[in-house]
């Protein structure tokens, strides 16, 4: 036994890894999620808002990172719909508007058909200029956004009344896959206007470490990668999900399946490796 | 020579850039150098690729072991290179094709003098001596003595904007505006235009005999006449496409009959001259052929549902889905608010000339916009009409607009708003398709049910496709090479999508396995350092599973700092930040001194030997 | 023939049979396309319902090819084998050519030729380009000359001339990076580390935890810096501090490792989802396919 | 030695600082809240002048705050105090003194502005064009005070030096200077002690081992092109490796992922073989281009490693995700692996899977060590000076910051002299 492990052919490990990832995908396994503080914080920030509060949802990602961030976008939209918040979508990435439309079709059109475009939600679309855009709209939104994504004049959109800058939103929700994204929102929106602008975000695993320094002052809550998405989904489902939630609201949790098993495998491997190592040492001593 | 010159080049190149970094005028040199580097790197591909070819050809020719794979590499390489460089099968770029316009070669010089518009005005001086915008350089001219500026040909909006942005003063901008209007007088409502960069005279849509004569009147110059005539002849070409699967009852709406004509018996659509994008839209999706879906009240819904039931079973889930779908449709109130909003008075931009006039009138605080006009609220009568419209009256939408106008003030902006509203909301076919999709997601539908729900949409799609085909067929390609080299559907794209991407992505995915084996092998508590390494990794990994959270969730708030997620944050926030900062500072120093050594020639190993 | 090889042949044969069976019965691995105005776009079975999209042979073949390549690469984990070798040789050839094509269309054409002689490019590949020269366009003669020098390597004599462009590249690189890194990394990292050891603000008052973290952070940075010192041997006090520094570094690495794992596994998951979802049609998490009776919407496969 | 001086310096500063803090007058007091002028009285004495030492695209505006505008601390705001002037509206016109004007910025003063009673704003404009400016104090809601306006046009001029980078220039000169001086000193034969770096000895050892086993040495110069200093550093190390290999008569194989790197590497290796006196042994075909594509390159490498089983693998340059694939494959064929890179994200994988890893700065130092030329060691000393500067800067900065918050805590004066110094250090010197 020990001998086998000591000279373990690494192909066994490969096999284990393959199984660990493949089985959950094939069986579409789902596991309980425990929401960590950061996800809880995100949830609370949104959940404490009043009905009809304006919320800015900035979707700064592209299909490449859809796998990680799509679930967050869906969950955020769902949560806002449930809270009956006014949703203002925008994007700093050229393909962002598509992501926005996906979310709208997936959630609002499908499950909240009573919400009306222009009254309950609006898609402001893409503006080029990365952080430049943020710098402007924190003080003067209409300066840049004269029309919405469909080309309708901003002034003709009922829900745009009283919205002149980002500071008029009760909360900014950012989903980002890199530059320009959460970091820029923190630097140019949350930092200069600490009382005015609240910001929560969901981002890719690669970005998450870079954002930790901003927690919790500038960034009360953060969803890191698919794990964060899963936790947040769990919170939303718990409160609004009902008995059998639509699978599209469990994307994150579903994708978390392979992650989880694989992580447990990694942990097991590390432990195993060390046990072997210590046995080895003790044998040498003898 | 062979060694000292390169050393000099290195040193000079480097130090020049360092100094340039601190001089405002030259701060951009760094970027320029970067572009030059890219150029050199792509030229170097010839060396790399040549070497690759040589190596594999050699391997193949002297039958070294595994030479077969070399052959495959060669084939893959040459194939990809060929289809990529030739843009094989790539359609021309949409925005560069000027769909619906007919071009004819004509040099700017040979634009007749009849097309030179002149107004009073002076070309202002710029301190930074910026050149005139490239778009107008050949057509714009000015005469400082006479104090006039003139433009040869019809000025296009983008050219006007370029000229406007050249200087901010109202005097100049007003002059440009006047020049713009003046130059476009003879442009037949903007249908005729001249593209200097394309060296072409252009006409949008079909040129009628009157249009031709109007243009010919401008000048008798033979070349001009020839050009105009060539356009005229080419814009008389008749194109037609066959559209299978069209219901023979379809009729082209009268207001579109001019654009094209449809023989619905033979299912053939025909057009004379090119089809403009506007015509394409108007034809492809018009309310006469494919009516707007009105909201269904419960009665209508029940009827539709029974009809479907009559054709086959409908489950309970499907029924709820059915209603959910229909709830999504627009409502009378939405239409009303849309029209009301459109009725609101808008403040409009002033023209530069208006502002210039104010300036000369000595007004001290000039505003950019005019005060908004009065609001035009909807009357009771209007609301009534809207409600009847919602319930399904007014098959003919024009009649609706007329009724609205009849019932009180109804501005053109409101009318436009209405038409966009019609465009944005689904037709009957689209609505039924949506229903079909939703029902199918809930459960099965039999062929009959599908046909009931989809036939309308099928016709609509077939028609739109047909129009699209005609749109393309009626157009003669101007720049076959302008296409995107990796446009979808091209062989290059196929190789990228189905060979390049999966291969590289899978290679990337292999990391998952290697990470595992590395963790097993290398993360052993050999010494303090190793223990720290694996300890941290362990905590982070654990923190990413519910197990970890759950392990520490019981900790009281007093020591909540030890909860795994807090621990993670602490590690990332403090330790990770500290470590990576030190590393980055060190790296910066290392890079600085290495660069310096290179520049000073202390380290010249990259330069090769003195001999050849 | 080795026993192992025999076994493999049998296994592969069985797999093949099963695949063909599923392909014929369910139409596994097929894909759709929609064409508007002569431009292709991806489509799904749902679009095929209304004729918006139709079954596409090339894309279906594509899916199968992609699946084959995916498996071939994975097979390397077991051991080196002809399939991997095949995949390897294809990826090398294709990718090399890919980057050359990209280089040609995105660099050489717009950034060299178009600068030196715009009309040529305007009438050919970039109609949107202006025919007029930019200001200072002539500076682009320099890269042209350097490029020619670089290609001189191919000539039998005077290959050493190629060192001039190399020297230029390395010199400019050194120059740009030198200031660039001092500006971006060196200074900014110091700036971010200038923290107060006493975190205080009027609303929440003195914050011990944050102050402590700041102290820890600064100590960490300093210790790591000491580790990087070259002038002193790691002995005595310096040695101890350096040791502490290494500790910090190791924690940093551990954290980075742990964090990266997540992304890597996601990558694998995506590949497997491609196999199971797009190719084998074993799962359908995104509802891309119409659940019942696939053949009805797929005439091409005799439905 | 140096450290002591530093400490002494710090103590001195602290003493001086606390003294001045004592001298310094009262802190900014919260405005009496409640009464809010609507609209507020306008700001005063607006001046616009060309921003000194810039590219000629900036103009500085200065104006005195509206008399109604007064400091409201975060605390007071939390308790519900309202600012009489939420922000100032700044407008510019390029058309004339009479406008039309367009908004360019809405800006709220910070505590320092309140202390000065005036504020400054830098605005981007076009060089050489005349501009007119005006400022109004915004009141609560939409109300706005009268505008105050600059009478004559301001034009931005371009200067010969970028003042914003003055300190950067100074620091660059100091850093480079110290490197140069030490190199010069080394040239003059002053002997420099530098510590050993584990892993550098390993280079020769690895090559030697390869020779014994009759296997090849694999050198991978990263996947970046020659415009990355890491690649340059990698190439200089290659020079050394190749030379040793030539002496041992071992085969060095260098597959590159960039054509330029291939070209450079060939020059380098050829020179190394020549220097080792074995020009005949140099074979150009061992240095070849594979593909620019990261993972295509890796696919080739891992296949090649498994088949040819090199005895020693060097990974010296800029690496990304492929680092672990390479290191693991190399490990599975039992090769000695020495890695060096300045990609912080990849170091963990090399550290975990390789025998020796040159971490960040060590990687750049390596070429100096390996060259064996004393003057190159000088550059290392120079780098150490750089690190001392960092340490000093950090300590001083933190002292200021700490004292600042202590004074704030005790006297309630947020904008105290230490804060000012800390601000100067971070925002002006280290900007």
Tab-separated table of N, CA, C and O in Angstrom, chain B residues 5-6 10 14 21 42 49 69 72-73 77 84-85 92 94 96 197-198 280 441 450 458 465 468 479 481 486 488 494 498 502 506 511 513 529 533 574 576 578-579 581-582 584 606-607 609 612, chain C residues 37 39 42 46 49 51 54 58-59 62 77 82 86 89 97-98 100 105 107 122 124 127-128 131 133 158 160 163-164 167 170-171 181 183 189 192-193 217 224 243 246 252 254 264 271 287 292:
chain	number	residue	atom	x	y	z
B	5	UNK	N	29.160	49.580	-34.381
B	5	UNK	CA	27.947	50.249	-34.879
B	5	UNK	C	26.713	49.763	-34.137
B	5	UNK	O	25.972	50.572	-33.575
B	6	UNK	N	26.484	48.456	-34.058
B	6	UNK	CA	25.329	48.009	-33.280
B	6	UNK	C	25.333	48.564	-31.865
B	6	UNK	O	24.307	49.042	-31.370
B	10	UNK	N	22.294	50.693	-30.288
B	10	UNK	CA	21.629	50.366	-29.032
B	10	UNK	C	21.641	51.573	-28.106
B	10	UNK	O	20.585	52.043	-27.661
B	14	UNK	N	18.335	53.770	-27.168
B	14	UNK	CA	17.845	53.720	-25.795
B	14	UNK	C	17.804	55.079	-25.138
B	14	UNK	O	16.761	55.523	-24.661
B	21	UNK	N	11.108	60.618	-22.972
B	21	UNK	CA	10.064	60.359	-21.983
B	21	UNK	C	9.758	61.584	-21.144
B	21	UNK	O	8.681	61.732	-20.597
B	42	UNK	N	6.752	41.369	-37.396
B	42	UNK	CA	5.970	40.651	-38.418
B	42	UNK	C	6.813	40.378	-39.653
B	42	UNK	O	6.585	39.387	-40.342
B	49	UNK	N	9.108	31.610	-40.331
B	49	UNK	CA	8.347	30.701	-41.180
B	49	UNK	C	9.256	29.988	-42.164
B	49	UNK	O	9.165	28.773	-42.350
B	69	UNK	N	4.737	13.318	-39.757
B	69	UNK	CA	4.161	14.433	-38.995
B	69	UNK	C	4.652	15.765	-39.549
B	69	UNK	O	3.914	16.747	-39.609
B	72	UNK	N	2.471	16.679	-42.276
B	72	UNK	CA	1.199	17.234	-41.789
B	72	UNK	C	1.389	18.684	-41.381
B	72	UNK	O	0.641	19.584	-41.795
B	73	UNK	N	2.444	18.932	-40.578
B	73	UNK	CA	2.706	20.320	-40.168
B	73	UNK	C	2.782	21.225	-41.389
B	73	UNK	O	2.121	22.254	-41.467
B	77	UNK	N	0.297	24.242	-42.180
B	77	UNK	CA	0.889	25.584	-42.244
B	77	UNK	C	0.548	26.260	-43.566
B	77	UNK	O	-0.042	27.347	-43.604
B	84	UNK	N	-5.632	32.328	-45.373
B	84	UNK	CA	-5.614	33.567	-44.595
B	84	UNK	C	-5.177	34.749	-45.432
B	84	UNK	O	-5.823	35.790	-45.443
B	85	UNK	N	-4.093	34.583	-46.175
B	85	UNK	CA	-3.551	35.715	-46.931
B	85	UNK	C	-4.448	36.075	-48.106
B	85	UNK	O	-4.502	37.226	-48.529
B	92	UNK	N	-17.104	41.025	-48.532
B	92	UNK	CA	-16.555	42.377	-48.361
B	92	UNK	C	-17.118	43.070	-47.127
B	92	UNK	O	-18.208	42.737	-46.658
B	94	UNK	N	-19.045	45.310	-44.732
B	94	UNK	CA	-20.359	45.944	-44.939
B	94	UNK	C	-20.210	47.452	-45.026
B	94	UNK	O	-20.698	48.104	-45.947
B	96	UNK	N	-17.962	49.343	-45.858
B	96	UNK	CA	-17.154	49.941	-46.925
B	96	UNK	C	-17.763	49.718	-48.300
B	96	UNK	O	-17.198	50.124	-49.306
B	197	UNK	N	-11.862	60.071	-51.556
B	197	UNK	CA	-10.939	58.975	-51.249
B	197	UNK	C	-11.163	57.798	-52.182
B	197	UNK	O	-10.242	57.037	-52.461
B	198	UNK	N	-12.384	57.655	-52.674
B	198	UNK	CA	-12.657	56.531	-53.577
B	198	UNK	C	-12.564	56.977	-55.034
B	198	UNK	O	-12.826	56.184	-55.934
B	280	UNK	N	-34.335	47.916	-48.041
B	280	UNK	CA	-34.268	46.554	-47.542
B	280	UNK	C	-35.091	46.432	-46.261
B	280	UNK	O	-35.920	45.552	-46.106
B	441	UNK	N	-40.334	24.125	-24.809
B	441	UNK	CA	-39.412	23.973	-23.670
B	441	UNK	C	-40.113	23.215	-22.548
B	441	UNK	O	-39.479	22.504	-21.769
B	450	UNK	N	-47.244	22.560	-34.358
B	450	UNK	CA	-46.086	23.366	-34.771
B	450	UNK	C	-46.439	24.193	-35.994
B	450	UNK	O	-46.206	25.401	-36.038
B	458	UNK	N	-42.529	31.197	-40.529
B	458	UNK	CA	-41.725	30.607	-41.609
B	458	UNK	C	-41.815	31.495	-42.834
B	458	UNK	O	-40.805	31.853	-43.438
B	465	UNK	N	-35.416	36.570	-45.862
B	465	UNK	CA	-34.202	36.029	-46.472
B	465	UNK	C	-34.156	36.389	-47.943
B	465	UNK	O	-33.132	36.831	-48.469
B	468	UNK	N	-33.167	39.793	-48.427
B	468	UNK	CA	-31.738	39.889	-48.170
B	468	UNK	C	-30.934	39.435	-49.379
B	468	UNK	O	-30.017	40.115	-49.832
B	479	UNK	N	-15.320	46.561	-53.355
B	479	UNK	CA	-13.991	46.237	-52.809
B	479	UNK	C	-13.949	44.787	-52.354
B	479	UNK	O	-14.086	44.504	-51.167
B	481	UNK	N	-11.734	42.869	-51.689
B	481	UNK	CA	-10.674	42.499	-50.728
B	481	UNK	C	-10.852	43.138	-49.369
B	481	UNK	O	-10.015	42.986	-48.482
B	486	UNK	N	-10.968	36.962	-40.946
B	486	UNK	CA	-11.455	35.790	-40.197
B	486	UNK	C	-12.972	35.810	-40.073
B	486	UNK	O	-13.527	35.387	-39.065
B	488	UNK	N	-16.770	34.817	-40.293
B	488	UNK	CA	-17.373	33.498	-40.078
B	488	UNK	C	-17.679	32.841	-41.407
B	488	UNK	O	-18.056	33.506	-42.365
B	494	UNK	N	-12.854	28.563	-40.159
B	494	UNK	CA	-13.141	27.167	-39.804
B	494	UNK	C	-11.925	26.545	-39.133
B	494	UNK	O	-12.022	25.967	-38.059
B	498	UNK	N	-12.236	25.317	-35.341
B	498	UNK	CA	-12.355	23.883	-35.065
B	498	UNK	C	-11.024	23.170	-34.960
B	498	UNK	O	-10.980	21.986	-34.631
B	502	UNK	N	-9.800	24.557	-30.283
B	502	UNK	CA	-9.862	23.389	-29.393
B	502	UNK	C	-8.485	22.884	-28.997
B	502	UNK	O	-8.255	22.555	-27.827
B	506	UNK	N	-7.473	23.000	-25.154
B	506	UNK	CA	-7.269	21.733	-24.451
B	506	UNK	C	-5.884	21.709	-23.815
B	506	UNK	O	-5.713	21.298	-22.673
B	511	UNK	N	-3.511	21.905	-17.695
B	511	UNK	CA	-2.974	22.440	-16.439
B	511	UNK	C	-3.686	21.830	-15.241
B	511	UNK	O	-3.064	21.541	-14.225
B	513	UNK	N	-4.644	18.975	-14.653
B	513	UNK	CA	-4.014	17.721	-14.230
B	513	UNK	C	-2.651	17.992	-13.604
B	513	UNK	O	-2.315	17.458	-12.544
B	529	UNK	N	9.833	26.764	5.152
B	529	UNK	CA	9.335	27.450	3.947
B	529	UNK	C	8.280	26.599	3.256
B	529	UNK	O	7.163	27.043	3.009
B	533	UNK	N	4.336	27.370	2.435
B	533	UNK	CA	3.802	27.309	1.074
B	533	UNK	C	2.554	26.438	1.040
B	533	UNK	O	1.471	26.876	0.677
B	574	UNK	N	-2.800	41.180	3.143
B	574	UNK	CA	-1.542	41.556	3.790
B	574	UNK	C	-0.360	40.807	3.193
B	574	UNK	O	0.473	41.379	2.497
B	576	UNK	N	0.020	38.444	0.788
B	576	UNK	CA	0.170	38.399	-0.666
B	576	UNK	C	0.588	39.769	-1.191
B	576	UNK	O	1.521	39.894	-1.977
B	578	UNK	N	2.098	42.222	0.387
B	578	UNK	CA	3.483	42.529	0.774
B	578	UNK	C	4.456	41.791	-0.135
B	578	UNK	O	5.333	42.394	-0.758
B	579	UNK	N	4.255	40.472	-0.255
B	579	UNK	CA	5.182	39.680	-1.058
B	579	UNK	C	5.274	40.203	-2.477
B	579	UNK	O	6.350	40.553	-2.956
B	581	UNK	N	4.459	43.017	-3.720
B	581	UNK	CA	5.032	44.366	-3.848
B	581	UNK	C	6.546	44.290	-3.837
B	581	UNK	O	7.214	44.812	-4.737
B	582	UNK	N	7.084	43.579	-2.851
B	582	UNK	CA	8.555	43.473	-2.784
B	582	UNK	C	9.083	42.898	-4.091
B	582	UNK	O	10.020	43.426	-4.676
B	584	UNK	N	7.786	42.979	-7.040
B	584	UNK	CA	7.678	43.928	-8.155
B	584	UNK	C	8.735	45.013	-8.052
B	584	UNK	O	9.364	45.379	-9.045
B	606	UNK	N	24.215	39.524	-26.399
B	606	UNK	CA	23.197	39.317	-27.437
B	606	UNK	C	23.713	39.722	-28.812
B	606	UNK	O	23.079	39.465	-29.824
B	607	UNK	N	24.860	40.398	-28.844
B	607	UNK	CA	25.296	40.991	-30.103
B	607	UNK	C	26.063	40.035	-30.998
B	607	UNK	O	26.402	40.362	-32.120
B	609	UNK	N	29.185	37.631	-32.380
B	609	UNK	CA	30.648	37.707	-32.407
B	609	UNK	C	31.117	38.784	-33.368
B	609	UNK	O	30.369	39.290	-34.192
B	612	UNK	N	32.333	37.045	-38.891
B	612	UNK	CA	31.091	36.717	-39.583
B	612	UNK	C	30.813	35.241	-39.489
B	612	UNK	O	31.738	34.460	-39.320
C	37	UNK	N	-27.920	38.054	-45.656
C	37	UNK	CA	-27.151	38.911	-46.545
C	37	UNK	C	-25.779	38.317	-46.821
C	37	UNK	O	-24.762	39.006	-46.817
C	39	UNK	N	-23.948	36.570	-44.990
C	39	UNK	CA	-23.039	36.479	-43.850
C	39	UNK	C	-23.511	35.398	-42.893
C	39	UNK	O	-24.690	35.378	-42.518
C	42	UNK	N	-23.824	31.844	-36.097
C	42	UNK	CA	-24.209	30.604	-35.421
C	42	UNK	C	-25.722	30.560	-35.192
C	42	UNK	O	-26.365	31.593	-35.064
C	46	UNK	N	-33.415	25.615	-32.435
C	46	UNK	CA	-34.624	26.440	-32.310
C	46	UNK	C	-34.807	27.309	-33.538
C	46	UNK	O	-35.930	27.513	-34.001
C	49	UNK	N	-36.388	25.668	-36.492
C	49	UNK	CA	-37.854	25.512	-36.471
C	49	UNK	C	-38.504	26.363	-37.543
C	49	UNK	O	-39.436	25.951	-38.220
C	51	UNK	N	-36.832	27.983	-40.027
C	51	UNK	CA	-36.052	28.148	-41.243
C	51	UNK	C	-35.048	29.275	-41.124
C	51	UNK	O	-34.312	29.563	-42.049
C	54	UNK	N	-30.269	26.719	-40.642
C	54	UNK	CA	-30.366	25.359	-41.181
C	54	UNK	C	-29.168	24.540	-40.730
C	54	UNK	O	-28.146	25.080	-40.327
C	58	UNK	N	-20.572	21.776	-42.689
C	58	UNK	CA	-19.202	22.144	-42.328
C	58	UNK	C	-19.080	22.299	-40.813
C	58	UNK	O	-18.127	21.820	-40.206
C	59	UNK	N	-20.077	22.927	-40.197
C	59	UNK	CA	-19.977	23.126	-38.753
C	59	UNK	C	-20.102	21.814	-38.004
C	59	UNK	O	-19.429	21.587	-36.992
C	62	UNK	N	-16.969	20.224	-38.205
C	62	UNK	CA	-16.105	20.980	-37.302
C	62	UNK	C	-16.191	20.461	-35.885
C	62	UNK	O	-15.169	20.163	-35.254
C	77	UNK	N	-1.787	12.532	-21.741
C	77	UNK	CA	-1.681	12.293	-20.297
C	77	UNK	C	-1.384	10.827	-20.026
C	77	UNK	O	-0.688	10.489	-19.080
C	82	UNK	N	0.538	8.312	-31.342
C	82	UNK	CA	0.352	8.899	-32.678
C	82	UNK	C	-0.701	10.003	-32.697
C	82	UNK	O	-0.517	11.025	-33.361
C	86	UNK	N	-0.064	13.697	-34.004
C	86	UNK	CA	-0.843	14.301	-35.091
C	86	UNK	C	-1.338	15.676	-34.653
C	86	UNK	O	-1.061	16.702	-35.290
C	89	UNK	N	1.410	18.193	-34.466
C	89	UNK	CA	1.929	18.737	-35.732
C	89	UNK	C	0.911	19.679	-36.358
C	89	UNK	O	1.279	20.703	-36.933
C	97	UNK	N	0.991	29.645	-38.848
C	97	UNK	CA	0.424	30.360	-39.988
C	97	UNK	C	-0.577	31.410	-39.501
C	97	UNK	O	-0.597	32.540	-39.996
C	98	UNK	N	-1.376	31.051	-38.502
C	98	UNK	CA	-2.399	31.982	-38.011
C	98	UNK	C	-1.744	33.305	-37.628
C	98	UNK	O	-2.134	34.372	-38.090
C	100	UNK	N	1.075	34.493	-38.456
C	100	UNK	CA	1.660	35.220	-39.584
C	100	UNK	C	0.577	35.991	-40.318
C	100	UNK	O	0.751	37.164	-40.663
C	105	UNK	N	-2.106	41.120	-41.852
C	105	UNK	CA	-3.292	41.969	-42.049
C	105	UNK	C	-3.400	43.073	-41.020
C	105	UNK	O	-4.019	44.099	-41.275
C	107	UNK	N	-0.671	44.330	-38.998
C	107	UNK	CA	0.517	45.166	-38.782
C	107	UNK	C	1.110	45.644	-40.102
C	107	UNK	O	1.130	46.836	-40.390
C	122	UNK	N	-5.684	51.690	-49.937
C	122	UNK	CA	-7.072	52.169	-49.967
C	122	UNK	C	-7.846	51.486	-51.080
C	122	UNK	O	-8.943	50.983	-50.869
C	124	UNK	N	-7.296	48.748	-52.361
C	124	UNK	CA	-7.239	47.292	-52.313
C	124	UNK	C	-7.943	46.746	-51.083
C	124	UNK	O	-9.057	46.247	-51.178
C	127	UNK	N	-10.695	50.215	-47.915
C	127	UNK	CA	-11.360	51.341	-48.580
C	127	UNK	C	-11.595	52.511	-47.638
C	127	UNK	O	-11.635	53.674	-48.071
C	128	UNK	N	-11.729	52.229	-46.338
C	128	UNK	CA	-12.046	53.296	-45.394
C	128	UNK	C	-10.873	54.244	-45.171
C	128	UNK	O	-11.024	55.338	-44.649
C	131	UNK	N	-6.706	58.528	-48.648
C	131	UNK	CA	-5.595	58.400	-49.610
C	131	UNK	C	-4.480	59.372	-49.302
C	131	UNK	O	-3.412	59.304	-49.907
C	133	UNK	N	-1.488	61.240	-47.220
C	133	UNK	CA	-0.442	60.871	-46.258
C	133	UNK	C	-0.713	61.508	-44.903
C	133	UNK	O	-1.314	62.571	-44.818
C	158	UNK	N	27.287	38.990	-45.738
C	158	UNK	CA	26.945	40.172	-44.935
C	158	UNK	C	25.753	39.963	-44.022
C	158	UNK	O	25.004	40.890	-43.752
C	160	UNK	N	25.764	39.737	-41.075
C	160	UNK	CA	25.942	40.490	-39.810
C	160	UNK	C	25.131	41.776	-39.819
C	160	UNK	O	24.827	42.344	-38.782
C	163	UNK	N	22.324	42.432	-37.476
C	163	UNK	CA	22.463	42.809	-36.063
C	163	UNK	C	22.018	44.238	-35.826
C	163	UNK	O	21.631	44.592	-34.728
C	164	UNK	N	22.048	45.057	-36.861
C	164	UNK	CA	21.677	46.458	-36.649
C	164	UNK	C	20.235	46.585	-36.195
C	164	UNK	O	19.970	47.169	-35.150
C	167	UNK	N	20.024	45.322	-32.711
C	167	UNK	CA	20.550	46.294	-31.746
C	167	UNK	C	19.527	47.391	-31.515
C	167	UNK	O	19.256	47.771	-30.377
C	170	UNK	N	16.665	46.052	-29.286
C	170	UNK	CA	17.038	45.860	-27.889
C	170	UNK	C	17.297	47.206	-27.224
C	170	UNK	O	16.843	47.467	-26.102
C	171	UNK	N	17.958	48.107	-27.942
C	171	UNK	CA	18.217	49.423	-27.365
C	171	UNK	C	16.929	50.137	-26.997
C	171	UNK	O	16.724	50.531	-25.850
C	181	UNK	N	9.377	51.055	-16.089
C	181	UNK	CA	9.227	50.269	-14.865
C	181	UNK	C	9.479	51.117	-13.625
C	181	UNK	O	8.781	50.981	-12.625
C	183	UNK	N	8.815	54.178	-13.319
C	183	UNK	CA	7.611	54.990	-13.146
C	183	UNK	C	6.454	54.127	-12.634
C	183	UNK	O	5.881	54.385	-11.584
C	189	UNK	N	4.539	51.169	-6.408
C	189	UNK	CA	4.520	50.191	-5.314
C	189	UNK	C	4.914	50.850	-3.995
C	189	UNK	O	4.328	50.571	-2.957
C	192	UNK	N	1.919	52.971	-2.792
C	192	UNK	CA	0.822	52.211	-2.176
C	192	UNK	C	1.189	51.693	-0.799
C	192	UNK	O	0.314	51.396	0.008
C	193	UNK	N	2.491	51.564	-0.543
C	193	UNK	CA	2.888	50.988	0.755
C	193	UNK	C	3.045	52.045	1.823
C	193	UNK	O	3.334	51.722	2.969
C	217	UNK	N	1.970	44.546	6.895
C	217	UNK	CA	2.252	44.728	5.471
C	217	UNK	C	3.622	45.374	5.282
C	217	UNK	O	4.477	44.874	4.548
C	224	UNK	N	11.059	41.223	2.794
C	224	UNK	CA	11.284	40.646	1.462
C	224	UNK	C	12.394	41.413	0.756
C	224	UNK	O	13.277	40.819	0.129
C	243	UNK	N	15.124	35.422	6.234
C	243	UNK	CA	14.327	34.199	6.435
C	243	UNK	C	12.855	34.588	6.530
C	243	UNK	O	11.991	34.012	5.865
C	246	UNK	N	11.605	35.352	3.210
C	246	UNK	CA	11.272	34.142	2.443
C	246	UNK	C	9.912	33.629	2.880
C	246	UNK	O	9.062	33.271	2.071
C	252	UNK	N	2.958	34.131	-0.076
C	252	UNK	CA	2.465	34.724	-1.319
C	252	UNK	C	2.286	33.659	-2.378
C	252	UNK	O	1.227	33.526	-2.985
C	254	UNK	N	2.086	30.405	-2.068
C	254	UNK	CA	1.044	29.437	-1.720
C	254	UNK	C	-0.327	29.975	-2.086
C	254	UNK	O	-1.134	29.299	-2.734
C	264	UNK	N	-7.916	27.008	-13.317
C	264	UNK	CA	-7.447	25.897	-14.152
C	264	UNK	C	-8.514	24.820	-14.246
C	264	UNK	O	-8.771	24.252	-15.303
C	271	UNK	N	-13.756	22.354	-21.260
C	271	UNK	CA	-13.452	21.395	-22.332
C	271	UNK	C	-14.389	20.190	-22.251
C	271	UNK	O	-14.962	19.757	-23.244
C	287	UNK	N	-30.079	24.304	-22.598
C	287	UNK	CA	-31.308	24.140	-23.380
C	287	UNK	C	-31.124	24.525	-24.830
C	287	UNK	O	-31.952	25.212	-25.413
C	292	UNK	N	-37.478	16.721	-27.276
C	292	UNK	CA	-37.964	15.474	-27.864
C	292	UNK	C	-37.675	15.409	-29.366
C	292	UNK	O	-37.612	16.425	-30.027
